[in-house]
Amino acid sequence: MKFNLSKYIQFFVLTIILTSCTQDFLDRTPQSELAAGSLTTAADAESVLSGAYNAVPDYFTYSNFFTTEAISDNTYVNGDNAVEQPLENFTFTSSNGELQLSWQELYKHITAANTTIDNVTPINDPKWDGTNRKEQILAEATFLRAHAYYWLVTSWGDVPLILTSTNGGDYYPSQASAALVYAQIIKDLKYAENTLDDSPYHNDKGRATKGAARALLAKTYAQMGDYANCLLYCNKVIDGPYSLVSDYSKLFGLANKNTSESIFELQVPSNGSPYNVWKLNVLSYGPNDNWPKRQIGSYDLVKAFNDAGDNGARYKSTFNWQVSGAAFTMPLNAWDTSKAIPFCGKFSYSDTWTNGDNLVMIRLADIILLAAEANVQLDHLGDAKILLDKIRNRAGLPNTTASTKRELALAVLNERRLELVYERTRWNDLKRADANGVIKIVDLMNSQVNSSLQNLNYNMQTYHKLLPIPLADIQRNSNIIQNTGY
């Protein structure tokens, strides 16, 4: 039987709408009387938009870490099951459950955004007279759709491009080329940029803004290899209204939500709902839970910090060195588990299950270093050094000694690694560096060693740069073609 993609994902959207909340943007009274296609008021529009926002964290508070950090040279999975471990050593297949869940959750986000756009477009409520709130709602939903497609196309390449909640009755869509998906992302983000304000609506943190659209445009153009446009949008973000936090140790944790550096940040109220933050907690050390953690810093990552002489606030914020009584299945001798090992420090709490922390999705340092990368590729080496040194100096490091184009390209890549650990950038960074001839990603991954300097025997092949389309989706929809190599 063929898989009815539209009906499948609409089930999740209805669930989101029926449980969406209204107080303070993230905690709204359930609107159980709403159903897709029957929305008529401004309040209905806000409610369905809240549903779209509430869909976002499912993927980004857990699965996204495995397809960005764990698959890279940054972390060891250290999982207690056979689903996530293969993402570390490149033995995963198209039937991997974590990849299936990732694919489903991203399409759930897209359908939630499309449902908002479809239902809000025909609404004409007098409460909107003299305002552009209706257009802002559409722009916020459009940003969320683009955000999900950014992760789909950079992870899988060619993917089905669905722009309405019913997809015109085409329940078995074939893939659009990556080029067409990128073009749609850019179209959506430019609409959001032109419609949204610098500040979020009603100052509700976590909403899409003009700056968030510009930052995601910069990241999208970078993955496309279009560094001229990448730099254009990086510079728009750098021009304001954001500013670097002077002390790196003040960037993360419960006391540091929504800093001046934050561009797009998922919000979690103090009671831990509605984002199922237990997922983040599986990544962070807890003194009492004794759970196997899935994102422990790799030997190679710690060595990179040591080689850079980076032992200050950035190093101390990145790692939480602890001896744990929990069992681990990380690579052989990766770390001696009877001694302190480097747990993730950016999510570190006394109570890991009800911590209520936010998740920073994009921040200014990412964009500054992306601008440095773009300047290197465009042969603006002096400008690249200025931007690179701004981030190095904040971390307590001296100005870079790199001077040639290749040296600077490697220096920026390494600085992005040290600055953005656990922020889900490393895998896309490595893929860009490989495309630019800065590194050979296959050689880099297959040369990884443990703390005893023994090769970890990873088996990356070139085709692993893209993930496999989940087998279940291919079996249900014969119009989807598997990525090469799987």
Short mmCIF file of C-alpha atoms in Angstrom, two decimals:
data_model
loop_
_atom_site.label_atom_id
_atom_site.label_comp_id
_atom_site.label_asym_id
_atom_site.label_seq_id
_atom_site.Cartn_x
_atom_site.Cartn_y
_atom_site.Cartn_z
CA MET A 1 0.00 0.00 0.00
CA LYS A 2 1.32 3.44 -0.88
CA PHE A 3 1.99 5.86 1.94
CA ASN A 4 -0.46 8.77 2.20
CA LEU A 5 2.07 11.44 3.26
CA SER A 6 -0.39 14.31 3.43
CA LYS A 7 -2.91 12.50 5.61
CA TYR A 8 -0.12 11.09 7.77
CA ILE A 9 1.38 14.44 8.64
CA GLN A 10 -1.97 16.19 8.98
CA PHE A 11 -2.71 13.87 11.90
CA PHE A 12 0.18 15.46 13.77
CA VAL A 13 -0.90 18.97 12.82
CA LEU A 14 -4.39 18.43 14.22
CA THR A 15 -2.82 17.15 17.41
CA ILE A 16 -0.68 20.28 17.60
CA ILE A 17 -3.63 22.60 16.97
CA LEU A 18 -5.81 20.85 19.52
CA THR A 19 -3.12 21.18 22.19
CA SER A 20 -1.82 24.63 21.29
CA CYS A 21 -1.70 27.14 24.08
CA THR A 22 -2.37 30.92 24.51
CA GLN A 23 -1.01 32.82 27.45
CA ASP A 24 2.44 34.14 26.98
CA PHE A 25 2.72 32.67 23.47
CA LEU A 26 3.79 29.24 24.71
CA ASP A 27 1.27 28.51 27.42
CA ARG A 28 -2.11 28.99 25.86
CA THR A 29 -5.50 27.62 26.76
CA PRO A 30 -6.32 24.55 24.63
CA GLN A 31 -8.51 25.44 21.67
CA SER A 32 -10.19 22.09 21.16
CA GLU A 33 -12.95 23.60 19.03
CA LEU A 34 -10.50 24.46 16.29
CA ALA A 35 -10.00 22.26 13.24
CA ALA A 36 -7.98 22.89 10.12
CA GLY A 37 -10.09 24.77 7.57
CA SER A 38 -12.53 26.23 10.13
CA LEU A 39 -10.46 29.11 11.50
CA THR A 40 -12.16 32.49 11.21
CA THR A 41 -10.77 34.97 13.75
CA ALA A 42 -7.54 36.69 14.69
CA ALA A 43 -7.48 34.61 17.87
CA ASP A 44 -7.77 31.44 15.80
CA ALA A 45 -4.84 32.59 13.69
CA GLU A 46 -2.66 33.15 16.74
CA SER A 47 -3.61 29.74 18.09
CA VAL A 48 -2.73 27.82 14.95
CA LEU A 49 0.57 29.72 14.72
CA SER A 50 1.33 28.70 18.30
CA GLY A 51 0.75 25.12 17.21
CA ALA A 52 3.36 25.54 14.51
CA TYR A 53 5.89 26.88 17.03
CA ASN A 54 5.12 24.11 19.48
CA ALA A 55 6.00 21.53 16.83
CA VAL A 56 9.54 22.81 16.39
CA PRO A 57 11.37 21.46 19.46
CA ASP A 58 10.61 17.77 18.84
CA TYR A 59 13.48 17.35 16.39
CA PHE A 60 15.87 20.01 17.66
CA THR A 61 16.00 18.99 21.32
CA TYR A 62 17.21 15.48 20.52
CA SER A 63 17.48 13.91 17.07
CA ASN A 64 19.20 16.93 15.54
CA PHE A 65 22.20 16.35 17.81
CA PHE A 66 22.80 12.91 16.33
CA THR A 67 22.81 14.11 12.73
CA THR A 68 25.15 17.04 13.45
CA GLU A 69 27.35 16.48 16.51
CA ALA A 70 27.44 12.69 16.97
CA ILE A 71 28.04 11.98 13.29
CA SER A 72 30.95 14.45 13.32
CA ASP A 73 34.32 14.38 15.06
CA ASN A 74 32.93 16.36 18.02
CA THR A 75 31.20 13.79 20.20
CA TYR A 76 30.66 10.14 21.04
CA VAL A 77 27.08 8.89 21.13
CA ASN A 78 27.57 6.75 24.25
CA GLY A 79 24.09 5.40 23.79
CA ASP A 80 22.56 2.39 25.47
CA ASN A 81 20.79 1.17 22.34
CA ALA A 82 21.59 0.09 18.79
CA VAL A 83 19.68 2.90 17.06
CA GLU A 84 21.91 5.89 17.77
CA GLN A 85 25.33 4.24 17.97
CA PRO A 86 25.53 3.53 14.20
CA LEU A 87 25.35 7.27 13.51
CA GLU A 88 28.72 7.60 15.20
CA ASN A 89 30.66 5.01 13.23
CA PHE A 90 28.84 5.20 9.86
CA THR A 91 27.19 1.79 10.05
CA PHE A 92 23.68 3.25 9.88
CA THR A 93 21.23 2.11 7.21
CA SER A 94 18.01 3.43 5.76
CA SER A 95 16.04 1.49 8.39
CA ASN A 96 17.63 3.41 11.27
CA GLY A 97 14.88 4.49 13.66
CA GLU A 98 16.50 7.79 14.64
CA LEU A 99 16.68 8.87 10.99
CA GLN A 100 13.07 7.81 10.44
CA LEU A 101 11.99 9.90 13.43
CA SER A 102 14.02 12.90 12.23
CA TRP A 103 12.41 12.81 8.78
CA GLN A 104 8.92 12.52 10.25
CA GLU A 105 9.41 15.32 12.76
CA LEU A 106 10.71 17.76 10.16
CA TYR A 107 7.74 17.08 7.89
CA LYS A 108 5.47 17.51 10.89
CA HIS A 109 6.99 20.97 11.35
CA ILE A 110 6.42 21.76 7.68
CA THR A 111 2.80 20.65 7.76
CA ALA A 112 2.17 22.69 10.89
CA ALA A 113 3.57 25.75 9.13
CA ASN A 114 1.60 25.02 5.94
CA THR A 115 -1.60 24.55 7.95
CA THR A 116 -1.07 27.97 9.49
CA ILE A 117 -0.49 29.60 6.11
CA ASP A 118 -3.47 27.86 4.47
CA ASN A 119 -5.91 28.72 7.25
CA VAL A 120 -4.77 32.24 8.08
CA THR A 121 -4.65 33.48 4.47
CA PRO A 122 -8.47 33.71 4.03
CA ILE A 123 -9.15 35.22 7.48
CA ASN A 124 -10.19 38.89 7.55
CA ASP A 125 -10.74 39.97 11.13
CA PRO A 126 -11.47 43.69 11.89
CA LYS A 127 -9.09 43.36 14.84
CA TRP A 128 -6.26 43.44 12.31
CA ASP A 129 -7.39 46.73 10.75
CA GLY A 130 -4.57 49.25 10.66
CA THR A 131 -1.95 46.61 11.48
CA ASN A 132 0.13 44.11 9.54
CA ARG A 133 -0.33 41.34 12.10
CA LYS A 134 -1.91 38.97 9.58
CA GLU A 135 1.11 39.35 7.29
CA GLN A 136 3.42 38.83 10.27
CA ILE A 137 1.68 35.59 11.20
CA LEU A 138 2.12 34.35 7.64
CA ALA A 139 5.75 35.42 7.67
CA GLU A 140 6.45 33.68 10.98
CA ALA A 141 4.93 30.46 9.64
CA THR A 142 6.88 30.84 6.42
CA PHE A 143 10.12 31.21 8.41
CA LEU A 144 9.34 28.01 10.34
CA ARG A 145 8.76 26.16 7.07
CA ALA A 146 12.06 27.41 5.66
CA HIS A 147 13.84 26.44 8.87
CA ALA A 148 12.61 22.84 8.59
CA TYR A 149 13.48 22.64 4.90
CA TYR A 150 16.99 23.96 5.63
CA TRP A 151 17.61 20.92 7.78
CA LEU A 152 15.94 18.52 5.38
CA VAL A 153 17.90 19.64 2.32
CA THR A 154 21.27 19.89 4.07
CA SER A 155 20.76 16.44 5.60
CA TRP A 156 19.12 14.52 2.74
CA GLY A 157 19.57 16.55 -0.45
CA ASP A 158 16.61 16.02 -2.80
CA VAL A 159 13.39 15.84 -0.75
CA PRO A 160 9.65 16.23 -1.37
CA LEU A 161 8.77 19.92 -1.49
CA ILE A 162 5.31 20.37 0.06
CA LEU A 163 3.95 23.93 0.23
CA THR A 164 0.33 23.41 1.29
CA SER A 165 -1.29 21.25 3.94
CA THR A 166 -2.95 19.04 1.31
CA ASN A 167 -0.23 19.26 -1.34
CA GLY A 168 -2.91 19.66 -4.00
CA GLY A 169 -4.11 16.12 -3.45
CA ASP A 170 -0.73 14.63 -4.35
CA TYR A 171 -0.34 12.17 -1.51
CA TYR A 172 2.72 10.42 -2.95
CA PRO A 173 5.08 13.24 -3.89
CA SER A 174 8.39 12.66 -5.58
CA GLN A 175 11.51 14.54 -4.57
CA ALA A 176 12.34 18.05 -5.72
CA SER A 177 15.95 18.75 -6.54
CA ALA A 178 18.06 20.27 -3.79
CA ALA A 179 18.38 23.38 -5.99
CA LEU A 180 14.59 23.84 -6.04
CA VAL A 181 14.36 23.30 -2.28
CA TYR A 182 17.07 25.89 -1.67
CA ALA A 183 15.26 28.31 -3.98
CA GLN A 184 12.05 27.89 -1.97
CA ILE A 185 13.91 28.41 1.31
CA ILE A 186 15.35 31.66 -0.01
CA LYS A 187 11.95 32.82 -1.26
CA ASP A 188 10.33 32.06 2.11
CA LEU A 189 13.09 33.73 4.11
CA LYS A 190 13.14 36.89 1.98
CA TYR A 191 9.39 37.19 2.52
CA ALA A 192 9.96 36.82 6.25
CA GLU A 193 12.80 39.35 6.19
CA ASN A 194 10.67 41.93 4.39
CA THR A 195 7.64 41.43 6.65
CA LEU A 196 8.93 40.87 10.17
CA ASP A 197 10.33 43.43 12.60
CA ASP A 198 13.67 43.44 14.37
CA SER A 199 11.89 42.67 17.64
CA PRO A 200 9.53 39.70 18.07
CA TYR A 201 5.78 40.34 18.14
CA HIS A 202 4.74 41.60 21.60
CA ASN A 203 8.34 40.92 22.64
CA ASP A 204 7.49 37.20 22.80
CA LYS A 205 10.95 35.66 22.83
CA GLY A 206 11.31 32.68 20.54
CA ARG A 207 9.33 34.11 17.64
CA ALA A 208 10.83 34.59 14.21
CA THR A 209 12.24 38.05 13.51
CA LYS A 210 13.86 39.93 10.66
CA GLY A 211 17.26 39.04 12.12
CA ALA A 212 16.44 35.35 12.35
CA ALA A 213 15.40 35.33 8.69
CA ARG A 214 18.62 37.09 7.69
CA ALA A 215 20.76 34.72 9.74
CA LEU A 216 19.13 31.66 8.21
CA LEU A 217 19.54 33.19 4.75
CA ALA A 218 23.26 33.56 5.45
CA LYS A 219 23.52 29.93 6.56
CA THR A 220 21.50 28.75 3.55
CA TYR A 221 23.65 30.63 1.04
CA ALA A 222 26.78 29.22 2.73
CA GLN A 223 25.58 25.64 2.24
CA MET A 224 24.88 26.48 -1.41
CA GLY A 225 28.43 27.79 -1.83
CA ASP A 226 27.11 31.28 -2.64
CA TYR A 227 29.48 33.23 -0.41
CA ALA A 228 28.70 36.65 -1.88
CA ASN A 229 25.09 36.45 -0.72
CA CYS A 230 26.14 34.68 2.46
CA LEU A 231 28.35 37.64 3.35
CA LEU A 232 25.63 40.12 2.40
CA TYR A 233 23.22 38.62 4.93
CA CYS A 234 25.90 38.02 7.56
CA ASN A 235 26.70 41.72 7.46
CA LYS A 236 23.02 42.64 7.81
CA VAL A 237 22.88 40.55 10.99
CA ILE A 238 26.18 41.89 12.32
CA ASP A 239 24.93 45.46 11.83
CA GLY A 240 22.37 44.87 14.59
CA PRO A 241 20.48 44.74 16.83
CA TYR A 242 22.62 41.94 18.31
CA SER A 243 25.87 42.17 20.28
CA LEU A 244 28.38 39.66 21.60
CA VAL A 245 28.15 38.73 25.27
CA SER A 246 31.50 39.78 26.73
CA ASP A 247 31.85 36.75 29.00
CA TYR A 248 31.45 33.37 27.31
CA SER A 249 30.43 31.80 30.62
CA LYS A 250 27.29 33.97 30.53
CA LEU A 251 25.97 32.50 27.28
CA PHE A 252 24.30 29.31 28.49
CA GLY A 253 22.28 28.01 31.40
CA LEU A 254 19.11 28.93 33.23
CA ALA A 255 20.40 32.38 34.24
CA ASN A 256 21.35 33.33 30.68
CA LYS A 257 18.27 32.92 28.52
CA ASN A 258 17.76 35.24 25.53
CA THR A 259 21.08 37.09 25.70
CA SER A 260 22.02 40.00 23.44
CA GLU A 261 23.76 37.42 21.23
CA SER A 262 20.72 35.20 20.71
CA ILE A 263 19.08 35.45 17.28
CA PHE A 264 16.66 32.51 17.39
CA GLU A 265 16.07 30.61 20.62
CA LEU A 266 13.51 27.96 21.51
CA GLN A 267 11.73 28.92 24.72
CA VAL A 268 11.08 26.58 27.63
CA PRO A 269 9.10 27.85 30.64
CA SER A 270 10.43 27.10 34.12
CA ASN A 271 8.10 24.12 34.51
CA GLY A 272 9.77 22.40 31.56
CA SER A 273 6.72 22.30 29.27
CA PRO A 274 5.82 22.12 26.44
CA TYR A 275 9.10 21.10 24.87
CA ASN A 276 9.73 17.66 26.41
CA VAL A 277 13.06 18.83 27.77
CA TRP A 278 13.93 15.36 29.02
CA LYS A 279 15.42 14.94 25.57
CA LEU A 280 18.02 17.62 26.26
CA ASN A 281 18.66 16.05 29.62
CA VAL A 282 19.77 12.79 28.05
CA LEU A 283 22.63 14.88 26.64
CA SER A 284 23.69 16.46 29.94
CA TYR A 285 25.34 15.10 33.07
CA GLY A 286 23.11 14.77 36.12
CA PRO A 287 24.65 13.98 39.50
CA ASN A 288 21.83 11.67 40.52
CA ASP A 289 20.24 10.13 37.43
CA ASN A 290 23.06 7.73 36.35
CA TRP A 291 21.72 7.60 32.80
CA PRO A 292 24.08 6.88 29.91
CA LYS A 293 24.61 10.17 28.14
CA ARG A 294 24.73 10.43 24.38
CA GLN A 295 26.93 13.43 23.56
CA ILE A 296 30.27 13.14 25.37
CA GLY A 297 33.11 15.21 23.96
CA SER A 298 35.48 13.26 21.73
CA TYR A 299 39.19 12.83 22.33
CA ASP A 300 39.81 14.77 19.12
CA LEU A 301 37.65 17.68 20.29
CA VAL A 302 39.39 17.96 23.65
CA LYS A 303 42.74 17.79 21.84
CA ALA A 304 41.63 20.66 19.59
CA PHE A 305 40.96 22.83 22.65
CA ASN A 306 44.31 21.88 24.16
CA ASP A 307 46.19 22.50 20.91
CA ALA A 308 44.64 25.97 20.69
CA GLY A 309 45.56 26.80 24.29
CA ASP A 310 41.86 27.32 24.92
CA ASN A 311 41.42 26.55 28.61
CA GLY A 312 39.37 29.51 29.80
CA ALA A 313 35.67 30.28 30.02
CA ARG A 314 34.85 28.73 26.65
CA TYR A 315 36.53 25.43 27.51
CA LYS A 316 34.97 25.36 30.98
CA SER A 317 31.52 26.13 29.56
CA THR A 318 31.78 23.46 26.88
CA PHE A 319 32.74 20.52 29.10
CA ASN A 320 31.54 19.19 32.42
CA TRP A 321 34.24 16.71 33.51
CA GLN A 322 32.68 14.08 35.75
CA VAL A 323 33.07 10.49 36.84
CA SER A 324 29.77 8.71 36.21
CA GLY A 325 28.36 5.45 37.51
CA ALA A 326 26.31 4.97 34.34
CA ALA A 327 27.17 2.36 31.71
CA PHE A 328 28.55 3.44 28.34
CA THR A 329 28.95 1.89 24.93
CA MET A 330 31.24 4.50 23.39
CA PRO A 331 34.15 3.47 21.16
CA LEU A 332 36.72 1.18 22.73
CA ASN A 333 38.97 3.04 25.18
CA ALA A 334 37.66 6.40 23.97
CA TRP A 335 37.74 7.53 27.59
CA ASP A 336 38.56 5.69 30.80
CA THR A 337 35.13 5.63 32.46
CA SER A 338 36.67 5.21 35.90
CA LYS A 339 38.02 8.74 35.54
CA ALA A 340 36.38 12.06 34.71
CA ILE A 341 35.08 12.25 31.17
CA PRO A 342 33.87 15.35 29.25
CA PHE A 343 30.10 15.50 29.43
CA CYS A 344 28.33 18.32 27.60
CA GLY A 345 28.70 21.47 29.69
CA LYS A 346 26.36 23.77 27.79
CA PHE A 347 23.42 21.84 29.24
CA SER A 348 24.43 21.23 32.84
CA TYR A 349 21.95 21.24 35.72
CA SER A 350 21.49 19.98 39.24
CA ASP A 351 18.10 18.60 38.19
CA THR A 352 18.38 17.37 34.63
CA TRP A 353 14.71 16.44 34.21
CA THR A 354 12.87 19.68 35.02
CA ASN A 355 15.49 22.29 34.28
CA GLY A 356 13.42 24.54 32.01
CA ASP A 357 16.36 25.70 29.92
CA ASN A 358 16.04 27.22 26.46
CA LEU A 359 17.79 25.96 23.34
CA VAL A 360 19.77 28.52 21.34
CA MET A 361 19.32 27.79 17.64
CA ILE A 362 21.31 30.65 16.07
CA ARG A 363 23.52 33.24 17.76
CA LEU A 364 25.69 36.12 16.65
CA ALA A 365 29.08 34.38 17.04
CA ASP A 366 27.96 31.77 14.50
CA ILE A 367 27.18 34.51 11.99
CA ILE A 368 30.41 36.45 12.67
CA LEU A 369 32.48 33.34 12.02
CA LEU A 370 30.36 32.52 8.97
CA ALA A 371 31.16 36.02 7.68
CA ALA A 372 34.84 35.26 8.29
CA GLU A 373 34.49 32.06 6.27
CA ALA A 374 32.76 33.92 3.45
CA ASN A 375 35.48 36.58 3.42
CA VAL A 376 38.15 33.89 3.14
CA GLN A 377 36.40 32.27 0.19
CA LEU A 378 35.99 35.69 -1.45
CA ASP A 379 39.70 36.48 -0.87
CA HIS A 380 38.99 39.28 1.62
CA LEU A 381 41.63 37.94 3.98
CA GLY A 382 42.08 41.09 6.06
CA ASP A 383 38.37 41.31 6.82
CA ALA A 384 38.32 37.60 7.67
CA LYS A 385 41.11 38.04 10.22
CA ILE A 386 39.32 40.93 11.95
CA LEU A 387 36.16 38.87 12.39
CA LEU A 388 38.04 35.74 13.43
CA ASP A 389 40.04 37.64 16.04
CA LYS A 390 36.87 39.16 17.50
CA ILE A 391 35.70 35.68 18.49
CA ARG A 392 39.16 34.49 19.52
CA ASN A 393 39.71 37.50 21.75
CA ARG A 394 36.34 36.99 23.46
CA ALA A 395 37.54 33.43 24.27
CA GLY A 396 40.77 34.79 25.74
CA LEU A 397 42.94 33.80 22.79
CA PRO A 398 45.42 36.05 20.95
CA ASN A 399 44.98 37.19 17.37
CA THR A 400 45.40 34.48 14.79
CA THR A 401 48.79 33.90 13.16
CA ALA A 402 47.13 32.52 10.03
CA SER A 403 47.86 34.62 6.94
CA THR A 404 47.36 32.65 3.73
CA LYS A 405 43.95 31.74 2.35
CA ARG A 406 44.36 28.08 3.28
CA GLU A 407 45.65 28.87 6.76
CA LEU A 408 42.75 31.22 7.40
CA ALA A 409 40.20 28.75 6.06
CA LEU A 410 41.50 26.12 8.49
CA ALA A 411 41.67 28.65 11.33
CA VAL A 412 38.04 29.69 10.82
CA LEU A 413 36.91 26.07 10.60
CA ASN A 414 38.69 25.26 13.85
CA GLU A 415 37.35 28.38 15.58
CA ARG A 416 33.81 27.48 14.58
CA ARG A 417 34.40 24.08 16.12
CA LEU A 418 35.62 25.42 19.46
CA GLU A 419 33.04 28.20 19.63
CA LEU A 420 29.95 26.24 18.58
CA VAL A 421 30.31 22.76 20.10
CA TYR A 422 26.89 21.23 20.84
CA GLU A 423 25.20 23.92 18.73
CA ARG A 424 24.58 21.58 15.79
CA THR A 425 26.85 23.28 13.24
CA ARG A 426 29.85 20.96 12.91
CA TRP A 427 28.63 18.49 10.28
CA ASN A 428 27.48 21.18 7.86
CA ASP A 429 30.75 23.05 8.53
CA LEU A 430 32.76 19.96 7.59
CA LYS A 431 30.71 19.39 4.44
CA ARG A 432 31.32 22.99 3.31
CA ALA A 433 35.03 22.69 4.08
CA ASP A 434 35.16 19.50 2.05
CA ALA A 435 33.38 21.16 -0.89
CA ASN A 436 35.81 24.10 -0.68
CA GLY A 437 38.87 21.82 -0.70
CA VAL A 438 39.88 22.85 2.83
CA ILE A 439 39.70 19.29 4.22
CA LYS A 440 38.81 15.81 3.02
CA ILE A 441 35.92 14.83 5.22
CA VAL A 442 36.24 11.09 4.60
CA ASP A 443 39.91 11.07 5.57
CA LEU A 444 39.26 13.24 8.61
CA MET A 445 36.52 11.01 9.99
CA ASN A 446 38.26 7.71 9.26
CA SER A 447 41.45 8.89 10.98
CA GLN A 448 39.74 9.49 14.35
CA VAL A 449 41.52 7.90 17.32
CA ASN A 450 40.69 7.22 20.95
CA SER A 451 42.52 8.36 24.08
CA SER A 452 45.01 5.52 23.56
CA LEU A 453 45.68 6.81 20.03
CA GLN A 454 44.10 3.70 18.53
CA ASN A 455 42.07 4.19 15.35
CA LEU A 456 38.35 4.09 16.03
CA ASN A 457 37.74 2.25 12.76
CA TYR A 458 35.01 4.51 11.47
CA ASN A 459 33.88 3.57 8.00
CA MET A 460 32.76 6.80 6.38
CA GLN A 461 32.26 6.79 2.62
CA THR A 462 31.64 9.79 0.39
CA TYR A 463 27.92 9.00 0.12
CA HIS A 464 27.55 9.36 3.91
CA LYS A 465 27.59 13.14 3.47
CA LEU A 466 23.87 12.71 2.82
CA LEU A 467 21.63 10.61 5.03
CA PRO A 468 19.56 7.75 3.62
CA ILE A 469 15.90 8.38 2.91
CA PRO A 470 14.08 6.31 5.57
CA LEU A 471 13.30 2.87 4.19
CA ALA A 472 9.73 2.90 5.47
CA ASP A 473 8.95 6.04 3.46
CA ILE A 474 10.41 4.57 0.29
CA GLN A 475 8.39 1.39 0.75
CA ARG A 476 5.21 3.40 1.20
CA ASN A 477 5.87 5.92 -1.57
CA SER A 478 7.40 4.44 -4.71
CA ASN A 479 7.99 7.95 -6.13
CA ILE A 480 10.82 8.55 -3.65
CA ILE A 481 14.28 7.49 -4.81
CA GLN A 482 16.95 6.41 -2.32
CA ASN A 483 20.15 8.44 -2.03
CA THR A 484 23.20 6.91 -3.67
CA GLY A 485 25.08 4.31 -1.64
CA TYR A 486 22.25 3.09 0.59
#
